[in-house]
Amino acid sequence: MTVKLIRGGTIVTASDTYRADLLLRDGRIAAIGVGLPAEGAEVVDAAGLYVMPGGVDPHTHLDMPFGGTVTADDFETGTRAAAFGGTTTVIDFCLTNKGRPLSEAVAQWHAKSEEKAVIDYGFHLMISEITDEVLEELPRIIEEEGITSLKVFMAYKNVFQADDGTLYRTLLSARVHGALVMVHAENGDVIDYLIREALEAGNTDPIYHAKTRPSVIEGEATGRAVKLTALAGSQLYVVHVTCEEAIQQIAEGRSRGLDIWGETCPQYLVLDETDLERPDFQGAKYVWSPPLREKSHQSALWNALKSGELQTLGSDHCSFNFKGQKELGRGDFSRIPNGGPTIEDRFSILFSEGVAKGRITLNQFVDIVSTRSAKLFGLFPRKGTVAVGSDADLVLFDPAARRVVSAELHHMNVDYNPFEGMELTGLPVSVLSRGEFVVRDRVFTGVPGRGQYLKRARYGAELTHGNAGSPAAGTTQPLLQG
């Protein structure tokens, strides 16, 4: 492997900003300093650029079946687009089937990703039921596969939704075995009723996807999950938070010392409910769950990121083409496949709308887009920072560059971009994964299949470079609150 010297850039981490050079060897950062010798190294000029840790996207859905179809991006096209966007690690979701072994789902997702992923990746595991068989198998999956986060859906009745007893017992099991429980927090039973009521009244347009999933329902489910977490003495991560009601429930739980974390997504920061009203069924492009909210919720989300009440930004990338896929819901909004293409623009939108507009600091940006997810999901300090011994997952980022988002120019395998026409400040110029360029000067240089599967440490394990990204023995107390 070529030794590289990245010279003249400004290194940015979650805590520091400083000028220094980086020496990369054997896929890791070997030295950081000023005036490092270049003998035998390929010199990379980073003058005028930020050198940041690659983004860690904690929430993707690649090659996922849903609503009678399958997402348009698989692990090759999805991770390629992620790399162009400055992301070097993704964590996807293994969907399980009731009555089937957990290991069967994990094997399916390994088959989907092996020989395809361009960048490194890990898995979360969906829990749809708690049986004796699941309880017996779960510790082995955590230990052998290094899958240390468990997803429970509180929505999608008769599809993914689990009952409260399943959520509670998952929280209990996670406490014992050192896993982080993730919830999709919406009240699926009430949503099911509201959808049937809307369709019976002849309300079939895409906007009714939002009208039948009001924010109060997300707030209620979030509060319920927080209370069950407190009862179980466990730990909780609320995915794709969209609204003030849910933020309030998370903030209240954290104020009582509960081990609660919250994620939002770029689409909720910059788009709103009116996008679902676009004519000629174009609003279907903006159907995902939870839905886009009234614009007033955006300021609450930005304030929560700034204050630390929300800590991470996932893409929730779940791409479906408008033609032939989103169109399945013409005449019935409930049949529109839920999800949108967001993996490529997550990094830049947070920088442009956050840092460039003064909503968050540069160091907060790195924490939100990379470091905190690496810490929460058992990958830090191997991933998520610029430090000696860490993987050389790096983004050379031009903070002054400007671009206009366009489906014609993006690298996602989908026929539209929800952020079409948006002007962004800041651009990932080159991206390295474990010391090798996957994107160089905006040209793809990666190789499908080079991405490695990441076994992750148990939740709350005190990590070193030696054990980051591999299962830690035993259970530990969470060390991440704050």
PDB file of C-alpha atoms in Angstrom, residues 27 74 113 126 185 225 240 255-256 312 418:
ATOM      1  CA  GLY A  27      -4.494   2.184   5.815  1.00  0.00           C
ATOM      2  CA  ASP A  74     -27.820  -1.485  -3.854  1.00  0.00           C
ATOM      3  CA  SER A 113     -23.117  -6.327   0.429  1.00  0.00           C
ATOM      4  CA  MET A 126     -34.360  -5.423  13.274  1.00  0.00           C
ATOM      5  CA  ALA A 185     -41.199   6.261  16.883  1.00  0.00           C
ATOM      6  CA  ALA A 225     -40.251   4.676  24.137  1.00  0.00           C
ATOM      7  CA  HIS A 240     -35.182  10.280  12.131  1.00  0.00           C
ATOM      8  CA  SER A 255     -32.650  15.939  31.687  1.00  0.00           C
ATOM      9  CA  ARG A 256     -33.559  13.095  34.053  1.00  0.00           C
ATOM     10  CA  THR A 312     -26.483  12.759  14.932  1.00  0.00           C
ATOM     11  CA  PRO A 418     -35.460  15.730  -3.558  1.00  0.00           C
TER      12      PRO A 418
END
